mmCIF file of C-alpha atoms in Angstrom:
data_model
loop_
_atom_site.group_PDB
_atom_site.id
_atom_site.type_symbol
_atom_site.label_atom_id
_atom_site.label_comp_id
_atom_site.label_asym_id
_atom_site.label_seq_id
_atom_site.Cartn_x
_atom_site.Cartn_y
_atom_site.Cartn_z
ATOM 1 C CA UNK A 1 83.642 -80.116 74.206
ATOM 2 C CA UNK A 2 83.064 -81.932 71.172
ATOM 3 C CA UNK A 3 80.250 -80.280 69.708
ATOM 4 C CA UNK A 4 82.285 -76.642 70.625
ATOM 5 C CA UNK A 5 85.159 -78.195 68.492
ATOM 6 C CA UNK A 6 83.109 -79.288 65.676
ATOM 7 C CA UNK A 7 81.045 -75.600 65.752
ATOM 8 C CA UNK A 8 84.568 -74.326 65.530
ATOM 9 C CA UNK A 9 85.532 -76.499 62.411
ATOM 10 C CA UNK A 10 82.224 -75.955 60.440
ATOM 11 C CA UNK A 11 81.743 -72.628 61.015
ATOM 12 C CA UNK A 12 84.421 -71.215 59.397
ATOM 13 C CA UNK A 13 83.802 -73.626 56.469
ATOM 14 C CA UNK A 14 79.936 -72.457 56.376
ATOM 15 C CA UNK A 15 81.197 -69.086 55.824
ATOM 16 C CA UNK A 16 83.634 -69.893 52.999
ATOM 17 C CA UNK A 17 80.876 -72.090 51.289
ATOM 18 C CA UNK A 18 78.544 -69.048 51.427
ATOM 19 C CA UNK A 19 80.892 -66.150 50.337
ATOM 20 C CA UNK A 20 82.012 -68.833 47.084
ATOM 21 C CA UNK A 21 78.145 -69.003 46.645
ATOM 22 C CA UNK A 22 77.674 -65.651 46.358
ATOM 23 C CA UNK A 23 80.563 -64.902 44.070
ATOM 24 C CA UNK A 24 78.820 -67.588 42.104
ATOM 25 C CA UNK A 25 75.724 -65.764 41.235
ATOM 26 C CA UNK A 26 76.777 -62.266 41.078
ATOM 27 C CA UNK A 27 75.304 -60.430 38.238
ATOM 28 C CA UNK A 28 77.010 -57.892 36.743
ATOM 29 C CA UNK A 29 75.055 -54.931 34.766
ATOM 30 C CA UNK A 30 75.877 -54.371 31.381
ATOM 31 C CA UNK A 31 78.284 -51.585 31.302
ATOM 32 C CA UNK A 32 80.354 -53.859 33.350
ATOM 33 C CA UNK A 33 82.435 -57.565 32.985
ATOM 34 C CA UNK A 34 82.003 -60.195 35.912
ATOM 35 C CA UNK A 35 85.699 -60.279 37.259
ATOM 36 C CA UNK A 36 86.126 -62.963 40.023
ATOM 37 C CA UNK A 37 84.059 -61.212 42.418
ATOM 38 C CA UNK A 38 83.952 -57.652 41.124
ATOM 39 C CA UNK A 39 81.968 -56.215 38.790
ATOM 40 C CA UNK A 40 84.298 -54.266 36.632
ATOM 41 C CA UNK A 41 83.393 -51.493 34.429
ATOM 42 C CA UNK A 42 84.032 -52.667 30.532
ATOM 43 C CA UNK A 43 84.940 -49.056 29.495
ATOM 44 C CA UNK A 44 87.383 -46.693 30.569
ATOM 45 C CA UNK A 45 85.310 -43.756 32.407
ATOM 46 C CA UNK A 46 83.907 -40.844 30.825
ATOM 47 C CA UNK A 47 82.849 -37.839 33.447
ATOM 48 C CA UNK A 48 79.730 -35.919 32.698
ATOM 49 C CA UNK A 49 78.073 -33.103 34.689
ATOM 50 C CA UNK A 50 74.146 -34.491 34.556
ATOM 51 C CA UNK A 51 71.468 -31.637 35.953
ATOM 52 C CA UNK A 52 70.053 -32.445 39.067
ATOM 53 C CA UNK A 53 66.774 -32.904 37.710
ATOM 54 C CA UNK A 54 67.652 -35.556 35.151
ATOM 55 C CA UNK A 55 66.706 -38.091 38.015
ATOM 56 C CA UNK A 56 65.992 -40.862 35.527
ATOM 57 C CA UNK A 57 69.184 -40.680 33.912
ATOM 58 C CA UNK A 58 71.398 -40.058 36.671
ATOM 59 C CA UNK A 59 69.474 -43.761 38.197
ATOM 60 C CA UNK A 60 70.156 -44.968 34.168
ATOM 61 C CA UNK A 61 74.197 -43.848 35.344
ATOM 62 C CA UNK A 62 73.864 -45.666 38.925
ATOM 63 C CA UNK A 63 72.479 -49.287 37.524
ATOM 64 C CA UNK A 64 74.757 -49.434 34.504
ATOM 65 C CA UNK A 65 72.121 -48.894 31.873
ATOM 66 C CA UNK A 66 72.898 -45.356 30.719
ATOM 67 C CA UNK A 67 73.959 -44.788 26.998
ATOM 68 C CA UNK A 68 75.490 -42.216 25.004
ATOM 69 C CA UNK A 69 72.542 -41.110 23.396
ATOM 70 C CA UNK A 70 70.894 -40.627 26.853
ATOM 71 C CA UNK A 71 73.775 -38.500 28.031
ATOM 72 C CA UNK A 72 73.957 -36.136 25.134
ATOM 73 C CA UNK A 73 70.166 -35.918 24.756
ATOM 74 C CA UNK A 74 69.198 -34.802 28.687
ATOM 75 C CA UNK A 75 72.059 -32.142 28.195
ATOM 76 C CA UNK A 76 75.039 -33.867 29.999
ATOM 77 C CA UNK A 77 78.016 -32.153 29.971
ATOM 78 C CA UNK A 78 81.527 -34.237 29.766
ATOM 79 C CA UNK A 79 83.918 -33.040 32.073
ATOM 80 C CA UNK A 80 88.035 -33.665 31.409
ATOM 81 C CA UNK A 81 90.085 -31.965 28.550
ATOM 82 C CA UNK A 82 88.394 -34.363 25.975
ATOM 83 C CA UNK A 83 85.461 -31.878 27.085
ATOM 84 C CA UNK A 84 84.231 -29.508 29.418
ATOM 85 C CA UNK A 85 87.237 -28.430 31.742
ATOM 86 C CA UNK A 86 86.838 -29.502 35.351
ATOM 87 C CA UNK A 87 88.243 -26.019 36.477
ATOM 88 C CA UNK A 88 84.830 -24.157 34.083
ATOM 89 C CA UNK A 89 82.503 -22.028 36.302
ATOM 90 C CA UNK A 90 81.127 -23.348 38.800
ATOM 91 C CA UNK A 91 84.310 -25.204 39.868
ATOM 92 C CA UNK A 92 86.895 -23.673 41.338
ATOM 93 C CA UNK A 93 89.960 -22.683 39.416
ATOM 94 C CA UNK A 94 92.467 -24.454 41.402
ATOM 95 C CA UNK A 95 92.437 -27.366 43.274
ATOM 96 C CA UNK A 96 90.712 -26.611 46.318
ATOM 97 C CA UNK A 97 91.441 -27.782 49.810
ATOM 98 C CA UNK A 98 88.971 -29.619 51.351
ATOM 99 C CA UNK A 99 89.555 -32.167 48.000
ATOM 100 C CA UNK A 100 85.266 -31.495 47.120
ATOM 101 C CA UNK A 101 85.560 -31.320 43.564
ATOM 102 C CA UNK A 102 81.896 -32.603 43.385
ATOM 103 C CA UNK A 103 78.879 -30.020 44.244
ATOM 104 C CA UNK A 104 77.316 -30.635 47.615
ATOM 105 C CA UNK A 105 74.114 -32.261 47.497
ATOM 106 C CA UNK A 106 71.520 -30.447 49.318
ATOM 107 C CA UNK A 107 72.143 -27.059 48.482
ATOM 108 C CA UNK A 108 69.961 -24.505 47.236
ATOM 109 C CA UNK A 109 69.461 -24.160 44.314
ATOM 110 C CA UNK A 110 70.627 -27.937 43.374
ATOM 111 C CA UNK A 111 73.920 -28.100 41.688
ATOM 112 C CA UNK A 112 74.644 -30.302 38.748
ATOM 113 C CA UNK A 113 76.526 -33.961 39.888
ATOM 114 C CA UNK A 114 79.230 -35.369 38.340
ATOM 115 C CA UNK A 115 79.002 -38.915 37.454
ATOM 116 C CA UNK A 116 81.427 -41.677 35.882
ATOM 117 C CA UNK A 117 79.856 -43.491 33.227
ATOM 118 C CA UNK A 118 81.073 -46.863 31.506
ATOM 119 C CA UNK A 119 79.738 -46.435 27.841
ATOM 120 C CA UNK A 120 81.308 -47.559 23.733
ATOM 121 C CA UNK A 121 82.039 -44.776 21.302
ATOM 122 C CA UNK A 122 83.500 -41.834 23.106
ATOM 123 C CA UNK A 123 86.646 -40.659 24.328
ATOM 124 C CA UNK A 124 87.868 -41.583 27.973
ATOM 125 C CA UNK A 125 88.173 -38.750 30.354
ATOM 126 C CA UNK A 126 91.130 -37.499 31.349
ATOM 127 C CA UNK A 127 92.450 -34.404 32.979
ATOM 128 C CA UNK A 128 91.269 -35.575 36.143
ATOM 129 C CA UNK A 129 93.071 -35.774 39.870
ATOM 130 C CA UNK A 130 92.725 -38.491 41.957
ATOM 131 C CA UNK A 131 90.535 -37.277 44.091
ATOM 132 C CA UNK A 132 87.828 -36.530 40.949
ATOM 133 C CA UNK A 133 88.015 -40.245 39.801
ATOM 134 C CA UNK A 134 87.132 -41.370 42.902
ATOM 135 C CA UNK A 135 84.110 -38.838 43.756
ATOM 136 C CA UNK A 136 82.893 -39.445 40.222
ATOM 137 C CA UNK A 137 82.994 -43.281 40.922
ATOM 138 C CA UNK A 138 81.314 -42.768 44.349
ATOM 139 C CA UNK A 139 78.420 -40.463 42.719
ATOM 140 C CA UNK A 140 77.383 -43.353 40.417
ATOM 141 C CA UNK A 141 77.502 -46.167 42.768
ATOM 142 C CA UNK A 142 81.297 -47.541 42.315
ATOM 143 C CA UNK A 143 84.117 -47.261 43.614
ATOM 144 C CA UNK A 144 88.238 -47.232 41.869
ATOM 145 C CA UNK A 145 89.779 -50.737 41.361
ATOM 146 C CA UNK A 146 92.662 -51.494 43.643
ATOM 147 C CA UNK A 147 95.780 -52.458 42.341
ATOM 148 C CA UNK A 148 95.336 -56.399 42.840
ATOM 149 C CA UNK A 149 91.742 -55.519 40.858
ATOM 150 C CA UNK A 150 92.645 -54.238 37.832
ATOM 151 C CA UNK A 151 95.510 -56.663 37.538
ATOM 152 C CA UNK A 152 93.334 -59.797 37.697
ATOM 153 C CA UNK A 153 90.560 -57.559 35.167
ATOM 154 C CA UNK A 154 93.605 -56.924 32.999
ATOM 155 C CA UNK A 155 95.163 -60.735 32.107
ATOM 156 C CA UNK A 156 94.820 -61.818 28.658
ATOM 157 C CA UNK A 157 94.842 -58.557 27.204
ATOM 158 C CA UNK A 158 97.147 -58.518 23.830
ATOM 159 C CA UNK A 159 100.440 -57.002 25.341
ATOM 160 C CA UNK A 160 102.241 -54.999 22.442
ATOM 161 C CA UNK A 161 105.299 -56.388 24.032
ATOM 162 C CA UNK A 162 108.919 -56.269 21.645
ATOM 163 C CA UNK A 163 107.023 -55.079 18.546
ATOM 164 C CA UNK A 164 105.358 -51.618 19.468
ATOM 165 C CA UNK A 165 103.211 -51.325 16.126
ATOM 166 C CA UNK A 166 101.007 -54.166 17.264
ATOM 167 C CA UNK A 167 97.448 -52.568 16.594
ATOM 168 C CA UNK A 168 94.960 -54.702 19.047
ATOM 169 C CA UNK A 169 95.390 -51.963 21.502
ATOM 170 C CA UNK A 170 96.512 -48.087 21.070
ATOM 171 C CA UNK A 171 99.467 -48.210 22.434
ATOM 172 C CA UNK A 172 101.828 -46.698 19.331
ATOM 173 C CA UNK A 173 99.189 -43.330 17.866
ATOM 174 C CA UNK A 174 98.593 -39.737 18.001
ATOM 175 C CA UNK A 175 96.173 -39.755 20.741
ATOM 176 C CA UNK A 176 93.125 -41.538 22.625
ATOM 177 C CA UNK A 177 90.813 -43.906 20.498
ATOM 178 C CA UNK A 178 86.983 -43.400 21.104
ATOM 179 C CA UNK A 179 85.925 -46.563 23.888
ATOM 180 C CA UNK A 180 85.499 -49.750 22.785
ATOM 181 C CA UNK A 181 86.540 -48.894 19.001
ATOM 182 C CA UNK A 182 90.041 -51.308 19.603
ATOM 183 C CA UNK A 183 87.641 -54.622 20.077
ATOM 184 C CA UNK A 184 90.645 -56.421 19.960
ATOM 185 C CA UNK A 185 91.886 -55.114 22.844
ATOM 186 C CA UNK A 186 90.161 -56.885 25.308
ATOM 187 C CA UNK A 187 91.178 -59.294 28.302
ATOM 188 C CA UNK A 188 90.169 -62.521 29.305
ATOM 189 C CA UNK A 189 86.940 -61.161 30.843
ATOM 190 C CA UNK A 190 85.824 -58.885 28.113
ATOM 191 C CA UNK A 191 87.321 -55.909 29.940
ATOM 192 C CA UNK A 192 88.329 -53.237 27.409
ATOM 193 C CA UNK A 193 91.064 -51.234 26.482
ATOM 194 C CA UNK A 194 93.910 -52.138 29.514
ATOM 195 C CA UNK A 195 96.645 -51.920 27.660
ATOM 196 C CA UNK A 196 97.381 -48.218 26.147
ATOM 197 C CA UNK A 197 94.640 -45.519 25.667
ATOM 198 C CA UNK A 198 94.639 -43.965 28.537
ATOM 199 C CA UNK A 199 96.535 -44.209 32.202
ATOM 200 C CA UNK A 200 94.259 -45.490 34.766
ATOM 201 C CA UNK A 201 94.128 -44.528 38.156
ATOM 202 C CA UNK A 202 93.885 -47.115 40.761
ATOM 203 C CA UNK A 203 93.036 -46.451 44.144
ATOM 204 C CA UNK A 204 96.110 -47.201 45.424
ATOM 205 C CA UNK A 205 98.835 -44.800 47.354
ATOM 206 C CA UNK A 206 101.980 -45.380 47.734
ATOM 207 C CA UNK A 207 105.637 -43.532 48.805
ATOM 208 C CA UNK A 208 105.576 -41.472 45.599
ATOM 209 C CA UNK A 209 108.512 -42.541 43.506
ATOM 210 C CA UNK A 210 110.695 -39.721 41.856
ATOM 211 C CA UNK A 211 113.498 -41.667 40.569
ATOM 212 C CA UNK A 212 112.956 -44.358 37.594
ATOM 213 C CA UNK A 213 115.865 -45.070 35.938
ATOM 214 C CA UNK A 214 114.902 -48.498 34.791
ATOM 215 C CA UNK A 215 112.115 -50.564 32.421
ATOM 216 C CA UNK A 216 110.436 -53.234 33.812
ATOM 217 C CA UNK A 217 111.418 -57.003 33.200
ATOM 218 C CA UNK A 218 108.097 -58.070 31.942
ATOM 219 C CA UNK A 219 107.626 -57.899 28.676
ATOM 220 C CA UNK A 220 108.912 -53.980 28.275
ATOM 221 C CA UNK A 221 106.659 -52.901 30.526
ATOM 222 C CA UNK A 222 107.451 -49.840 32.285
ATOM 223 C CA UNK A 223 107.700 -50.289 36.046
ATOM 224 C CA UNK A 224 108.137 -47.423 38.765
ATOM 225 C CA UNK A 225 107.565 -48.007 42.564
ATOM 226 C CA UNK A 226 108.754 -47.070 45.400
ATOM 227 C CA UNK A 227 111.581 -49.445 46.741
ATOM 228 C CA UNK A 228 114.030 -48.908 43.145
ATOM 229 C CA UNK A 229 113.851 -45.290 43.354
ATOM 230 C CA UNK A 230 113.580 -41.979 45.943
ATOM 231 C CA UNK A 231 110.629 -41.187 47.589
ATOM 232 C CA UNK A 232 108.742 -38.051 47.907
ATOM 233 C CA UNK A 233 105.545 -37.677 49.541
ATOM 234 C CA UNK A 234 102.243 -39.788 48.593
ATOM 235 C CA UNK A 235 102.106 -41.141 45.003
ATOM 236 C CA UNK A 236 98.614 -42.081 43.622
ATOM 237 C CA UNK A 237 99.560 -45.942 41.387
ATOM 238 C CA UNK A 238 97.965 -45.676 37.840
ATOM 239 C CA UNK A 239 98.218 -48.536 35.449
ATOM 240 C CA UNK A 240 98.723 -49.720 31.936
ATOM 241 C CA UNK A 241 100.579 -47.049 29.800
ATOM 242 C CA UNK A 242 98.855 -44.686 27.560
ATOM 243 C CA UNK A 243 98.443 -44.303 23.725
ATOM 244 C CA UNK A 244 101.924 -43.294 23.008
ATOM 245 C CA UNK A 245 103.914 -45.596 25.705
ATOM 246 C CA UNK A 246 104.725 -47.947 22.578
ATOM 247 C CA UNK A 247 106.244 -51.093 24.136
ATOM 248 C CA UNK A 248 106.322 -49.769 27.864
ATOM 249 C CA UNK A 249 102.327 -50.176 28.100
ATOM 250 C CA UNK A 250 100.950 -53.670 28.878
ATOM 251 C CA UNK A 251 99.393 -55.476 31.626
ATOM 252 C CA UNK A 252 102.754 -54.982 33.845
ATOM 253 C CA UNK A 253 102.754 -51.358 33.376
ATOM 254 C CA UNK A 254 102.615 -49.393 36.580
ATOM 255 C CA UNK A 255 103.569 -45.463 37.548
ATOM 256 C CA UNK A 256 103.644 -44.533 41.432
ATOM 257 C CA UNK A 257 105.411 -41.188 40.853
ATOM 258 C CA UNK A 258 102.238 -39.153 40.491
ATOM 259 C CA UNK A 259 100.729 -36.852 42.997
ATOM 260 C CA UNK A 260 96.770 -37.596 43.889
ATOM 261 C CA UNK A 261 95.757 -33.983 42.925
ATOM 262 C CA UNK A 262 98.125 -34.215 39.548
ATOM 263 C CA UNK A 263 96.010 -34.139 36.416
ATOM 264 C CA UNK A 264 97.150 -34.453 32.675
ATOM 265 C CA UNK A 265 96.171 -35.284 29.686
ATOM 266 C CA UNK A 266 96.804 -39.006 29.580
ATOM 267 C CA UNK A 267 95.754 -40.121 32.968
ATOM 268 C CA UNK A 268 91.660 -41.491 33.114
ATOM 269 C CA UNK A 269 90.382 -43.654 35.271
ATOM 270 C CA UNK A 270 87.514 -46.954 35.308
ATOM 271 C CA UNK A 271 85.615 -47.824 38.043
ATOM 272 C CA UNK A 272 84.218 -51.275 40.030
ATOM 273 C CA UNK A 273 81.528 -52.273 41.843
#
């Protein structure tokens, strides 16, 4: 009885000690920041349509070592309106209903993927559903943050707060900066560009919120969840407040009143691993 009691103690307590060890050693590649233990992608995402026989490159994509001058040179394609359109022959034109907006592998002849890289010096890609972030994420060996994710990845990032022309991150311009260009903006774990920029779908769903009469009482920050407002339907949670959202972007900044299959011109997306 004793030893069953003691096996009962300790092995719960081996299995903490191991998962803290691993955590411990994980090794992040470098188009990514070591978050607790996530690997989360420094950049916000940029979509590009890679030829199926660019093998090397799309593996480049996959392990976190692709660049921009591999992308452009190999004849990727961006996808978003900061490029290529998603709905451009040979997508469909509307959003279609089986929610594949990424060619099917195997088919004849092979059809170009779509891939979400994390690389400095271009603009983020937006214009792109739910549904797209997360197949582009998939395609290149990651996955969306969740909510609790990009929360912890975004702490310490310079919050524009009370005084909306604070220039560490784009929160107060005419538009999205190129990746990486506001080094400034960065949080405590050299995760960049949180705050402003772009929108950033999480992977998230909740009762979509239609009703938001109200800022948030952190810092400005604009808050809109289910719970304060009417409901309507699923709502897809992005975060952090786009280049234009002045004081109302920062690291409390979160929007559940969007569709999943919704796409404009301010929402993009990162990815984990």
């Amino acid at each position: 009885m004793k030893n069953l009691r003691a096996a009962a103690v300790t092995a719960p307590l081996a299995l903490l000690l191991a998962i803290t060890a691993a955590a411990g050693t994980l090794k992040c590649p470098p188009d990514s920041a070591k978050v607790g233990p996530t690997c989360v992608d420094k950049y916000e995402a940029s979509v590009w349509q890679i030829p199926p026989t660019s093998t090397a490159l799309i593996k480049r994509v996959q392990i976190g070592r692709a660049t921009l001058a591999d992308l452009t040179g190999s004849g990727a394609v961006q996808l978003g309106c900061t490029g290529t359109p998603y709905n451009h022959t040979p997508y469909p034109a509307g959003f279609p209903a089986d929610g594949n907006w990424t060619p099917v592998f195997g088919s004849i002849p092979p059809s170009p993927g779509v891939y979400a890289a994390s690389i400095p010096g271009v603009l983020p890609t937006a214009c792109t559903t739910w549904f797209q972030a997360e197949e582009a994420c998939a395609l290149s060996g990651k996955r969306l943050l969740t909510n609790q994710e990009w929360q912890r990845a975004a702490a310490g990032t310079p919050d524009p707060g009370s005084t909306p022309g604070a220039l560490d991150c784009n929160t107060n311009s005419s538009g999205p900066s190129n990746t990486g260009d506001r080094t400034n903006c960065a949080s405590s774990w050299g995760v960049l560009d949180m705050i402003g920029n772009v929108d950033e779908w999480v992977a998230d769903w909740v009762p979509r919120s239609t009703d938001c009469p109200g800022w948030g009482s952190f810092s400005d920050d604009f808050m809109c969840l289910s719970g304060a407002s009417t409901t309507d339907g699923p709502g897809a949670v992005v975060r952090g407040g786009l280049w234009l959202g002045r004081s109302a972007a920062g690291v409390f900044a979160v929007f559940g009143g969007g569709l999943p299959s919704f796409s404009v011109g301010d929402i993009g997306f990162r990815c984990a691993r």
